[in-house]
């Protein structure tokens, strides 16, 4: 099934506990800071029904019917490529600003389904539970959020050593029909906009004594006792103009701490618990990270492509692009963009095929992209600042170009080669919305951390990366050195 935007919006009317600024939000669809982000997610759902994108964004299976292609487990190279192409189209819908839209978690759910057998070792029937849940989400086209980390509280201590034993999410009670859990998890992007939340550990964070904190489960966001404590919205109303803030006006996807205040989870939604090994290795032993990383890599390439184009157009608008020093900076960020595109290409065109026939994007290219992108993107933003200079700051609003002093605005904000003031300012405002607008810093921060804690990812990569040619050369030169001594 493919939901329409309206069906998605209707589901959001179900009662849920969302808190912002000390108050409970009565209806998330009517709350001003959430209205336009929800519109953006509605548009994502509707795009799957559009004549132009339906065939790209959806997949039809004789047994399962038609579903969002993000849920597909690719069993051929063409299917892997089709997913990549769809991820790019999804990203374009929001200019790569929505990191955790429905398709993002759908991609992750496909990785979970691909790995469902892995869960059997943690309890008889667990693989079926995971499979059933993944199909439930896919077949109802649900929007899932995830909260994988523990609250920062005191990072020098393990979960069981925190002053409050229920600060980090913990098993409180095992019952015949399921478990009761209490405590908090972070950081659930888009939680108030989601239908379901899945919790699983995302790194090697648990040690002996933490067993009851090792949980992998799913519940609806409407579950009794689940409280979503949102950060302060970066855009407080729904009045920003697209001309003035093309991204901030629409894509504030919000983040939340999830507090599970004695939430009941039935057994069919508990995928493992009390299991240190499973908790510390799920990220590294299942397909979840590879599948969601494929989407993220495609999104990163789209977002950075727009960012480089914006930098170039900004410099063209006042003809600084022709200065060789500015041209060099622009050339360097274009090179970073091309490097990202090359990694995406390598990821999809040099896939790995598992014994069960699943096609995976090249793991090294995927991780390299995830590890490098935050620095590349930061360099792109710095280049916009360095080259845009005062032009980024001195920007009136769209209203100024139709207001009392419109003629002066058009004349004196003009750009090079007869560019009208309103046209030049629009470019500058777009660039500033990427760099310093209301949601810009959050997006940059997101790019650094969406892959998970870089420490875990980088460390794992240093052990798993394929460097066969380099190693052979290393051995050869060592051997040559030894032989030359003899
Ligand atoms: C905008 C944004 C959106 C996000 N969205 C989501 C989401 O939707 N779902 C989700 O689950 N997560 C999400 N995250 C969380 C993200 O996965 C984490 O930020 C990331 O995994 C890092 O964990 P942390 O923030 O708890 O940092 P910490 O683990 O607290 O790390 C802070 C610093 O301390 C260091 N450090 C911490 N512990 C140790 C240690 N034991 N040894 C050595 N050094 C240590 C780290 O290297 C780092 O430099 C989001 C984060 C951001 C910023």
Short mmCIF file of C-alpha atoms and ligand atoms in Angstrom, two decimals:
data_model
loop_
_atom_site.label_atom_id
_atom_site.label_comp_id
_atom_site.label_asym_id
_atom_site.label_seq_id
_atom_site.Cartn_x
_atom_site.Cartn_y
_atom_site.Cartn_z
CA UNK A 1 0.00 0.00 0.00
CA UNK A 2 1.07 3.53 -0.69
CA UNK A 3 -0.52 6.12 1.56
CA UNK A 4 -1.61 9.46 0.22
CA UNK A 5 -0.44 12.60 1.96
CA UNK A 6 -3.92 13.06 3.35
CA UNK A 7 -4.01 9.55 4.82
CA UNK A 8 -0.65 10.26 6.47
CA UNK A 9 -1.91 13.56 7.88
CA UNK A 10 -5.07 11.92 9.22
CA UNK A 11 -3.01 9.35 11.09
CA UNK A 12 -1.22 12.19 12.86
CA UNK A 13 -4.53 13.16 14.48
CA UNK A 14 -4.29 10.14 16.79
CA UNK A 15 -3.50 11.28 20.30
CA UNK A 16 0.17 11.46 21.14
CA UNK A 17 2.19 13.15 23.86
CA UNK A 18 4.34 15.84 22.27
CA UNK A 19 5.84 18.61 24.39
CA UNK A 20 7.36 21.86 23.11
CA UNK A 21 8.35 24.85 25.20
CA UNK A 22 6.77 23.49 28.35
CA UNK A 23 3.39 22.81 26.78
CA UNK A 24 1.70 19.76 25.36
CA UNK A 25 0.87 20.12 21.68
CA UNK A 26 -2.81 19.35 21.31
CA UNK A 27 -2.77 18.66 17.56
CA UNK A 28 0.56 18.40 15.77
CA UNK A 29 -1.06 19.10 12.39
CA UNK A 30 -2.26 22.51 13.57
CA UNK A 31 0.76 23.57 15.61
CA UNK A 32 2.40 26.46 13.72
CA UNK A 33 6.07 25.32 13.88
CA UNK A 34 5.05 21.86 12.64
CA UNK A 35 2.55 22.78 9.94
CA UNK A 36 4.92 23.32 7.04
CA UNK A 37 7.28 20.46 7.86
CA UNK A 38 4.20 18.21 7.87
CA UNK A 39 3.24 19.70 4.48
CA UNK A 40 6.67 18.64 3.24
CA UNK A 41 6.15 15.07 4.42
CA UNK A 42 2.64 15.10 2.90
CA UNK A 43 4.30 16.08 -0.39
CA UNK A 44 6.70 13.13 -0.08
CA UNK A 45 3.75 10.75 0.25
CA UNK A 46 1.86 12.39 -2.61
CA UNK A 47 4.90 12.22 -4.86
CA UNK A 48 4.61 8.43 -4.75
CA UNK A 49 1.21 8.79 -6.45
CA UNK A 50 2.30 11.38 -9.01
CA UNK A 51 2.36 10.44 -12.69
CA UNK A 52 5.95 11.64 -12.94
CA UNK A 53 7.45 9.80 -9.97
CA UNK A 54 5.17 6.84 -9.17
CA UNK A 55 7.23 4.35 -11.16
CA UNK A 56 10.51 5.63 -9.72
CA UNK A 57 9.50 5.81 -6.06
CA UNK A 58 7.45 2.63 -5.78
CA UNK A 59 7.88 -1.06 -6.38
CA UNK A 60 5.34 -3.76 -7.16
CA UNK A 61 5.82 -7.28 -5.93
CA UNK A 62 3.42 -10.06 -6.96
CA UNK A 63 3.02 -11.15 -3.32
CA UNK A 64 3.30 -7.88 -1.42
CA UNK A 65 1.60 -5.47 -3.84
CA UNK A 66 2.88 -1.96 -4.43
CA UNK A 67 5.05 -0.30 -1.81
CA UNK A 68 7.63 2.47 -1.37
CA UNK A 69 10.75 1.23 -3.17
CA UNK A 70 12.82 2.19 -0.12
CA UNK A 71 11.48 -0.99 1.52
CA UNK A 72 12.86 -3.17 -1.28
CA UNK A 73 15.60 -5.74 -0.60
CA UNK A 74 17.51 -5.61 -3.90
CA UNK A 75 18.12 -9.02 -5.45
CA UNK A 76 19.71 -7.75 -8.64
CA UNK A 77 22.05 -4.98 -9.64
CA UNK A 78 19.24 -3.21 -11.45
CA UNK A 79 17.11 -3.26 -8.31
CA UNK A 80 19.96 -1.72 -6.34
CA UNK A 81 20.36 0.98 -8.99
CA UNK A 82 16.60 1.59 -9.00
CA UNK A 83 16.72 2.20 -5.26
CA UNK A 84 19.60 4.63 -5.68
CA UNK A 85 17.73 6.54 -8.37
CA UNK A 86 14.64 6.72 -6.15
CA UNK A 87 16.66 7.94 -3.16
CA UNK A 88 17.98 10.77 -5.33
CA UNK A 89 14.45 11.73 -6.37
CA UNK A 90 13.21 11.62 -2.78
CA UNK A 91 16.10 13.87 -1.77
CA UNK A 92 15.37 16.35 -4.52
CA UNK A 93 11.82 16.81 -3.21
CA UNK A 94 13.24 18.55 -0.13
CA UNK A 95 16.59 19.70 -1.61
CA UNK A 96 18.20 17.10 0.64
CA UNK A 97 17.03 18.94 3.78
CA UNK A 98 14.86 16.19 5.24
CA UNK A 99 17.32 13.66 6.59
CA UNK A 100 14.79 11.44 8.31
CA UNK A 101 11.71 11.46 6.13
CA UNK A 102 9.53 8.34 5.77
CA UNK A 103 11.70 6.93 2.99
CA UNK A 104 14.82 7.19 5.16
CA UNK A 105 13.48 4.86 7.78
CA UNK A 106 11.85 2.69 5.14
CA UNK A 107 15.35 2.10 3.80
CA UNK A 108 16.48 1.18 7.29
CA UNK A 109 13.51 -1.18 7.70
CA UNK A 110 14.57 -2.99 4.53
CA UNK A 111 17.96 -3.57 6.15
CA UNK A 112 16.23 -4.89 9.26
CA UNK A 113 14.12 -7.27 7.17
CA UNK A 114 17.20 -8.40 5.28
CA UNK A 115 18.77 -9.34 8.61
CA UNK A 116 15.73 -10.92 10.23
CA UNK A 117 17.47 -14.33 10.49
CA UNK A 118 20.15 -12.74 12.70
CA UNK A 119 17.54 -12.18 15.42
CA UNK A 120 16.60 -15.86 15.69
CA UNK A 121 19.67 -16.60 17.82
CA UNK A 122 18.33 -14.19 20.48
CA UNK A 123 15.04 -16.01 20.92
CA UNK A 124 12.98 -18.62 19.13
CA UNK A 125 10.61 -16.97 16.67
CA UNK A 126 12.43 -13.63 16.79
CA UNK A 127 13.20 -13.63 13.11
CA UNK A 128 9.49 -13.98 12.36
CA UNK A 129 8.69 -11.12 14.73
CA UNK A 130 11.15 -8.85 12.93
CA UNK A 131 9.85 -9.94 9.55
CA UNK A 132 6.22 -9.39 10.55
CA UNK A 133 7.01 -5.94 11.90
CA UNK A 134 8.92 -4.91 8.79
CA UNK A 135 6.05 -6.06 6.61
CA UNK A 136 3.55 -4.28 8.84
CA UNK A 137 5.44 -1.01 8.36
CA UNK A 138 5.94 -1.59 4.62
CA UNK A 139 2.39 -2.69 3.88
CA UNK A 140 0.88 0.26 5.75
CA UNK A 141 3.50 2.73 4.40
CA UNK A 142 4.24 3.94 7.90
CA UNK A 143 6.61 6.69 8.95
CA UNK A 144 9.09 5.39 11.53
CA UNK A 145 11.43 7.37 13.74
CA UNK A 146 14.36 5.88 15.63
CA UNK A 147 16.06 6.68 18.92
CA UNK A 148 19.25 4.72 19.31
CA UNK A 149 21.37 6.54 21.87
CA UNK A 150 21.16 7.03 25.59
CA UNK A 151 20.81 10.56 26.96
CA UNK A 152 24.25 12.11 27.45
CA UNK A 153 23.77 12.52 31.22
CA UNK A 154 27.23 11.34 32.35
CA UNK A 155 29.21 9.73 29.55
CA UNK A 156 31.99 8.66 31.93
CA UNK A 157 29.60 6.15 33.47
CA UNK A 158 27.82 3.11 32.11
CA UNK A 159 24.03 3.12 32.00
CA UNK A 160 23.66 1.14 35.24
CA UNK A 161 26.07 3.51 37.01
CA UNK A 162 24.03 6.68 36.39
CA UNK A 163 22.61 8.24 39.56
CA UNK A 164 19.09 7.42 38.43
CA UNK A 165 18.96 3.77 37.30
CA UNK A 166 16.03 4.61 35.01
CA UNK A 167 17.62 7.63 33.35
CA UNK A 168 18.70 5.51 30.39
CA UNK A 169 15.93 3.34 29.01
CA UNK A 170 15.73 0.15 31.06
CA UNK A 171 13.67 -2.97 31.38
CA UNK A 172 11.39 -2.51 34.38
CA UNK A 173 9.23 -5.58 34.32
CA UNK A 174 8.80 -8.77 32.35
CA UNK A 175 5.22 -9.93 32.05
CA UNK A 176 3.54 -12.88 30.36
CA UNK A 177 2.38 -10.66 27.55
CA UNK A 178 5.43 -8.39 27.15
CA UNK A 179 7.76 -5.99 28.92
CA UNK A 180 7.40 -2.65 30.67
CA UNK A 181 10.19 -0.14 30.08
CA UNK A 182 11.16 3.11 31.74
CA UNK A 183 13.73 5.77 30.91
CA UNK A 184 14.86 7.93 28.00
CA UNK A 185 16.38 7.52 24.54
CA UNK A 186 17.74 10.13 22.15
CA UNK A 187 17.64 11.54 19.54
CA UNK A 188 14.49 10.92 17.55
CA UNK A 189 14.40 13.23 14.56
CA UNK A 190 10.88 13.86 13.25
CA UNK A 191 9.33 11.93 16.16
CA UNK A 192 6.14 14.03 16.41
CA UNK A 193 5.55 13.42 12.70
CA UNK A 194 6.04 9.65 12.81
CA UNK A 195 3.68 6.70 13.28
CA UNK A 196 6.12 4.28 14.88
CA UNK A 197 9.35 4.37 16.84
CA UNK A 198 12.01 1.70 16.74
CA UNK A 199 14.73 1.51 19.36
CA UNK A 200 17.95 -0.45 18.99
CA UNK A 201 21.52 0.15 20.10
CA UNK A 202 23.81 1.81 17.60
CA UNK A 203 27.34 1.21 18.81
CA UNK A 204 29.48 -0.52 21.37
CA UNK A 205 28.19 1.37 24.37
CA UNK A 206 27.08 -1.30 26.81
CA UNK A 207 29.23 -3.14 29.38
CA UNK A 208 28.66 -5.77 32.07
CA UNK A 209 25.91 -4.61 34.41
CA UNK A 210 24.04 -2.91 31.56
CA UNK A 211 22.09 -6.00 30.46
CA UNK A 212 18.69 -4.55 31.28
CA UNK A 213 19.46 -1.52 29.13
CA UNK A 214 20.03 -3.66 26.05
CA UNK A 215 16.73 -3.42 24.25
CA UNK A 216 15.54 -3.71 20.69
CA UNK A 217 11.84 -3.13 20.13
CA UNK A 218 9.19 -1.05 18.37
CA UNK A 219 6.07 0.75 19.55
CA UNK A 220 3.63 3.21 17.99
CA UNK A 221 4.39 6.87 18.74
CA UNK A 222 0.92 6.91 20.29
CA UNK A 223 1.85 4.27 22.88
CA UNK A 224 0.57 5.02 26.35
CA UNK A 225 3.33 6.60 28.47
CA UNK A 226 5.56 7.65 25.57
CA UNK A 227 6.46 11.31 25.83
CA UNK A 228 8.22 13.21 23.04
CA UNK A 229 10.17 16.10 24.52
CA UNK A 230 11.08 18.34 21.58
CA UNK A 231 13.95 20.74 21.35
CA UNK A 232 13.12 24.39 20.81
CA UNK A 233 11.86 24.74 17.24
CA UNK A 234 14.23 26.72 15.05
CA UNK A 235 11.31 28.24 13.17
CA UNK A 236 8.48 29.23 15.48
CA UNK A 237 5.76 30.03 12.94
CA UNK A 238 4.51 29.01 9.52
CA UNK A 239 4.83 32.44 7.91
CA UNK A 240 8.34 32.45 6.46
CA UNK A 241 8.36 33.13 2.73
CA UNK A 242 10.00 30.65 0.36
CA UNK A 243 11.78 33.54 -1.36
CA UNK A 244 13.29 34.68 1.94
CA UNK A 245 13.99 31.28 3.49
CA UNK A 246 13.60 28.57 0.86
CA UNK A 247 14.64 25.76 3.21
CA UNK A 248 13.94 27.01 6.73
CA UNK A 249 10.37 27.83 5.77
CA UNK A 250 9.60 24.18 5.05
CA UNK A 251 12.10 21.68 6.39
CA UNK A 252 12.48 22.09 10.16
CA UNK A 253 12.19 18.36 10.87
CA UNK A 254 12.52 18.80 14.68
CA UNK A 255 14.30 16.46 17.11
CA UNK A 256 13.06 14.92 20.33
CA UNK A 257 14.14 13.08 23.43
CA UNK A 258 11.84 10.12 23.99
CA UNK A 259 10.77 9.39 27.55
CA UNK A 260 9.25 5.97 28.06
CA UNK A 261 7.26 6.38 31.23
CA UNK A 262 6.36 2.76 31.95
CA UNK A 263 5.55 1.91 28.36
CA UNK A 264 4.27 -1.60 27.68
CA UNK A 265 5.79 -3.44 24.71
CA UNK A 266 4.09 -6.69 23.68
CA UNK A 267 6.40 -9.65 23.03
CA UNK A 268 5.75 -9.58 19.30
CA UNK A 269 7.47 -6.19 19.19
CA UNK A 270 10.47 -7.15 21.37
CA UNK A 271 13.27 -8.24 19.05
CA UNK A 272 15.82 -8.84 21.80
CA UNK A 273 16.39 -7.75 25.38
CA UNK A 274 18.90 -8.37 28.16
CA UNK A 275 21.59 -9.12 25.61
CA UNK A 276 24.93 -7.29 25.71
CA UNK A 277 26.40 -9.01 22.69
CA UNK A 278 23.39 -8.38 20.47
CA UNK A 279 23.23 -4.77 21.61
CA UNK A 280 26.86 -4.02 20.98
CA UNK A 281 27.02 -5.78 17.61
CA UNK A 282 23.71 -5.19 15.91
CA UNK A 283 25.03 -2.19 14.02
CA UNK A 284 28.03 -4.10 12.76
CA UNK A 285 26.45 -7.50 12.09
CA UNK A 286 23.18 -6.57 10.38
CA UNK A 287 22.30 -4.80 7.14
CA UNK A 288 20.60 -1.88 8.85
CA UNK A 289 23.47 0.62 8.51
CA UNK A 290 24.29 -0.40 4.94
CA UNK A 291 20.72 -0.02 3.76
CA UNK A 292 20.04 3.30 5.46
CA UNK A 293 23.51 4.54 4.50
CA UNK A 294 22.69 4.02 0.83
CA UNK A 295 19.87 6.53 1.12
CA UNK A 296 21.93 8.97 3.18
CA UNK A 297 24.77 8.92 0.68
CA UNK A 298 22.43 9.70 -2.17
CA UNK A 299 20.85 12.52 -0.15
CA UNK A 300 24.26 13.95 0.77
CA UNK A 301 25.27 14.06 -2.89
CA UNK A 302 22.09 15.92 -3.82
CA UNK A 303 22.40 18.39 -0.97
CA UNK A 304 26.05 19.16 -1.62
CA UNK A 305 25.43 19.49 -5.35
CA UNK A 306 22.88 22.22 -4.65
CA UNK A 307 25.28 23.85 -2.19
CA UNK A 308 28.12 24.05 -4.71
CA UNK A 309 25.76 25.38 -7.39
CA UNK A 310 24.53 28.03 -4.94
CA UNK A 311 28.12 29.07 -4.17
CA UNK A 312 28.87 29.45 -7.87
CA UNK A 313 25.71 31.40 -8.68
CA UNK A 314 26.28 33.68 -5.71
CA UNK A 315 29.74 34.57 -7.00
CA UNK A 316 28.50 34.93 -10.56
CA UNK A 317 25.78 37.34 -9.45
CA UNK A 318 28.39 39.95 -8.49
CA UNK A 319 31.10 38.69 -10.83
CA UNK A 320 33.57 37.67 -8.18
CA UNK A 321 33.68 34.20 -9.74
CA UNK A 322 36.13 35.49 -12.34
CA UNK A 323 38.80 36.35 -9.77
CA UNK A 324 41.24 33.42 -9.76
CA UNK A 325 41.36 33.20 -5.96
CA UNK A 326 37.56 32.90 -5.79
CA UNK A 327 37.58 30.55 -8.77
CA UNK A 328 40.06 28.31 -6.99
CA UNK A 329 37.86 28.05 -3.90
CA UNK A 330 34.86 27.24 -6.06
CA UNK A 331 36.89 24.70 -8.00
CA UNK A 332 37.95 23.00 -4.79
CA UNK A 333 34.39 22.53 -3.52
CA UNK A 334 33.33 21.34 -6.96
CA UNK A 335 36.09 18.73 -6.65
CA UNK A 336 34.73 17.64 -3.26
CA UNK A 337 31.30 17.30 -4.84
CA UNK A 338 32.71 15.20 -7.66
CA UNK A 339 34.51 13.00 -5.11
CA UNK A 340 31.18 12.38 -3.35
CA UNK A 341 29.51 11.57 -6.66
CA UNK A 342 32.36 9.17 -7.44
CA UNK A 343 31.80 7.41 -4.11
CA UNK A 344 28.09 7.08 -4.84
CA UNK A 345 28.95 5.67 -8.27
CA UNK A 346 31.45 3.22 -6.83
CA UNK A 347 28.99 2.24 -4.11
CA UNK A 348 26.30 1.32 -6.60
CA UNK A 349 28.42 0.10 -9.50
CA UNK A 350 30.77 -2.14 -7.50
CA UNK A 351 28.23 -3.84 -5.23
CA UNK A 352 28.70 -6.89 -3.04
CA UNK A 353 26.38 -9.84 -3.47
CA UNK A 354 25.62 -11.85 -0.34
CA UNK A 355 25.10 -15.62 -0.35
CA UNK A 356 21.35 -15.11 -0.13
CA UNK A 357 21.45 -13.04 -3.33
CA UNK A 358 21.01 -9.60 -1.74
CA UNK A 359 22.84 -6.77 -3.47
CA UNK A 360 24.65 -4.39 -1.14
CA UNK A 361 26.25 -1.10 -2.07
CA UNK A 362 30.03 -1.27 -1.83
CA UNK A 363 30.63 -1.01 1.92
CA UNK A 364 33.96 0.82 1.70
CA UNK A 365 32.64 3.49 -0.67
CA UNK A 366 29.58 3.91 1.52
CA UNK A 367 31.51 4.36 4.75
CA UNK A 368 34.10 6.59 3.10
CA UNK A 369 31.32 8.85 1.91
CA UNK A 370 29.72 8.93 5.37
CA UNK A 371 32.99 9.74 7.09
CA UNK A 372 34.17 12.38 4.59
CA UNK A 373 30.92 14.17 3.85
CA UNK A 374 30.68 16.23 7.08
CA UNK A 375 34.06 17.85 6.44
CA UNK A 376 33.36 18.29 2.74
CA UNK A 377 30.04 19.91 3.48
CA UNK A 378 31.52 22.21 6.12
CA UNK A 379 34.14 23.32 3.59
CA UNK A 380 31.37 24.08 1.10
CA UNK A 381 29.56 26.25 3.63
CA UNK A 382 32.78 28.03 4.61
CA UNK A 383 33.45 28.76 0.94
CA UNK A 384 30.03 30.38 0.59
CA UNK A 385 30.81 32.55 3.63
CA UNK A 386 34.34 33.41 2.47
CA UNK A 387 33.24 34.38 -1.03
CA UNK A 388 29.75 35.76 -0.30
CA UNK A 389 31.04 38.26 2.28
CA UNK A 390 28.68 41.21 2.92
CA UNK A 391 26.31 40.10 0.19
CA UNK A 392 25.10 37.30 2.44
CA UNK A 393 24.16 39.71 5.20
CA UNK A 394 22.81 42.69 3.37
CA UNK A 395 19.62 41.14 2.15
CA UNK A 396 16.20 42.77 2.43
CA UNK A 397 13.04 40.67 2.18
CA UNK A 398 10.73 39.86 -0.69
CA UNK A 399 8.39 42.50 0.72
CA UNK A 400 11.00 45.20 0.07
CA UNK A 401 10.76 44.56 -3.64
CA UNK A 402 7.06 45.31 -3.70
CA UNK A 403 7.00 47.88 -0.90
CA UNK A 404 7.27 51.64 -0.81
CA UNK A 405 10.96 51.70 -1.68
CA UNK A 406 10.78 48.89 -4.26
CA UNK A 407 12.36 50.98 -7.00
CA UNK A 408 15.36 51.78 -4.81
CA UNK A 409 15.64 48.15 -3.76
CA UNK A 410 15.65 46.93 -7.36
CA UNK A 411 18.22 49.55 -8.32
CA UNK A 412 20.67 49.49 -5.46
CA UNK A 413 20.70 45.77 -4.68
CA UNK A 414 21.34 45.05 -8.35
CA UNK A 415 23.97 42.51 -9.40
CA UNK A 416 26.35 42.29 -12.33
CA UNK A 417 25.33 42.36 -16.00
CA UNK A 418 22.05 44.11 -15.31
CA UNK A 419 20.77 41.54 -12.78
CA UNK A 420 17.79 43.00 -10.94
CA UNK A 421 18.09 43.58 -7.21
CA UNK A 422 15.31 41.10 -6.45
CA UNK A 423 17.07 38.41 -8.47
CA UNK A 424 20.46 38.95 -6.87
CA UNK A 425 19.02 39.09 -3.37
CA UNK A 426 17.09 35.87 -3.94
CA UNK A 427 20.35 34.06 -4.70
CA UNK A 428 22.04 35.57 -1.66
CA UNK A 429 19.14 34.61 0.60
CA UNK A 430 19.13 31.07 -0.72
CA UNK A 431 22.87 30.79 -0.04
CA UNK A 432 22.47 32.26 3.43
CA UNK A 433 19.62 29.91 4.25
CA UNK A 434 22.05 27.06 3.54
CA UNK A 435 24.82 28.58 5.62
CA UNK A 436 23.31 30.62 8.42
CA UNK A 437 19.53 30.58 8.16
CA UNK A 438 17.30 29.28 10.96
CA UNK A 439 17.84 25.59 10.19
CA UNK A 440 21.31 25.79 8.63
CA UNK A 441 23.46 25.05 11.65
CA UNK A 442 21.22 22.20 12.69
CA UNK A 443 21.52 20.69 9.22
CA UNK A 444 25.28 20.99 9.31
CA UNK A 445 25.31 19.36 12.75
CA UNK A 446 23.04 16.63 11.43
CA UNK A 447 25.45 15.92 8.57
CA UNK A 448 28.22 15.31 11.12
CA UNK A 449 26.24 12.88 13.23
CA UNK A 450 23.61 11.16 11.08
CA UNK A 451 25.99 8.30 10.41
CA UNK A 452 26.14 7.65 14.18
CA UNK A 453 29.07 8.34 16.48
CA UNK A 454 31.97 8.85 14.00
CA UNK A 455 34.29 7.28 16.59
CA UNK A 456 32.54 3.90 16.17
CA UNK A 457 32.22 4.19 12.43
CA UNK A 458 35.81 5.31 11.80
CA UNK A 459 37.25 2.79 14.21
CA UNK A 460 35.27 -0.07 12.65
CA UNK A 461 36.29 1.10 9.17
CA UNK A 462 39.97 1.06 10.10
CA UNK A 463 39.58 -2.66 10.88
CA UNK A 464 37.27 -3.68 8.02
CA UNK A 465 38.39 -1.62 5.01
CA UNK A 466 39.73 -3.54 1.99
CA UNK A 467 43.26 -2.36 1.17
CA UNK A 468 44.57 -5.46 -0.57
CA UNK A 469 46.68 -3.71 -3.20
CA UNK A 470 48.25 -1.37 -0.66
CA UNK A 471 49.01 -4.26 1.67
CA UNK A 472 50.61 -6.27 -1.14
CA UNK A 473 52.81 -3.30 -2.05
CA UNK A 474 53.68 -2.81 1.59
CA UNK A 475 54.72 -6.48 1.93
CA UNK A 476 56.74 -6.25 -1.27
CA UNK A 477 58.76 -3.23 -0.22
CA UNK A 478 59.35 -4.71 3.26
CA UNK A 479 60.56 -7.91 1.59
CA UNK A 480 62.81 -5.93 -0.76
CA UNK A 481 64.29 -4.13 2.24
CA UNK A 482 64.99 -7.37 4.07
CA UNK A 483 66.49 -8.98 0.98
CA UNK A 484 68.75 -5.98 0.37
CA UNK A 485 70.24 -6.52 3.86
CA UNK A 486 71.26 -10.08 3.09
C1 LIG B 1 20.77 16.85 14.38
C2 LIG B 1 20.90 15.44 14.84
C3 LIG B 1 19.91 14.51 14.48
C4 LIG B 1 20.01 13.20 14.92
N1 LIG B 1 19.01 12.31 14.61
C5 LIG B 1 19.02 11.07 15.16
C6 LIG B 1 17.93 10.15 14.96
O1 LIG B 1 16.98 10.42 14.23
N2 LIG B 1 17.98 8.97 15.61
C7 LIG B 1 19.02 8.64 16.42
O2 LIG B 1 18.98 7.55 16.99
N3 LIG B 1 20.05 9.46 16.62
C8 LIG B 1 20.07 10.67 16.03
N4 LIG B 1 21.11 11.53 16.27
C9 LIG B 1 22.10 11.15 17.27
C10 LIG B 1 23.42 10.75 16.68
O3 LIG B 1 23.36 9.44 16.21
C11 LIG B 1 24.43 10.95 17.80
O4 LIG B 1 24.60 12.35 17.93
C12 LIG B 1 25.74 10.31 17.55
O5 LIG B 1 25.60 8.92 17.55
C13 LIG B 1 26.74 10.71 18.66
O6 LIG B 1 26.24 10.38 19.92
P1 LIG B 1 26.04 11.50 21.04
O7 LIG B 1 25.46 12.69 20.40
O8 LIG B 1 25.32 10.88 22.14
O9 LIG B 1 27.52 11.91 21.45
P2 LIG B 1 28.38 11.35 22.66
O10 LIG B 1 28.40 9.86 22.63
O11 LIG B 1 27.93 11.95 23.93
O12 LIG B 1 29.81 11.89 22.29
C14 LIG B 1 30.25 13.21 22.59
C15 LIG B 1 31.75 13.26 22.44
O13 LIG B 1 32.38 12.44 23.41
C16 LIG B 1 33.12 11.40 22.81
N5 LIG B 1 32.85 10.16 23.55
C17 LIG B 1 31.63 9.76 24.04
N6 LIG B 1 31.77 8.58 24.66
C18 LIG B 1 33.06 8.23 24.57
C19 LIG B 1 33.81 7.10 25.02
N7 LIG B 1 33.22 6.12 25.69
N8 LIG B 1 35.10 7.07 24.72
C20 LIG B 1 35.69 8.06 24.03
N9 LIG B 1 35.03 9.16 23.59
C21 LIG B 1 33.74 9.23 23.87
C22 LIG B 1 32.61 11.30 21.36
O14 LIG B 1 33.59 10.84 20.46
C23 LIG B 1 32.23 12.75 21.09
O15 LIG B 1 33.33 13.49 20.67
C24 LIG B 1 21.07 12.82 15.77
C25 LIG B 1 22.07 13.75 16.11
C26 LIG B 1 21.99 15.03 15.66
C27 LIG B 1 23.06 16.01 16.06
#
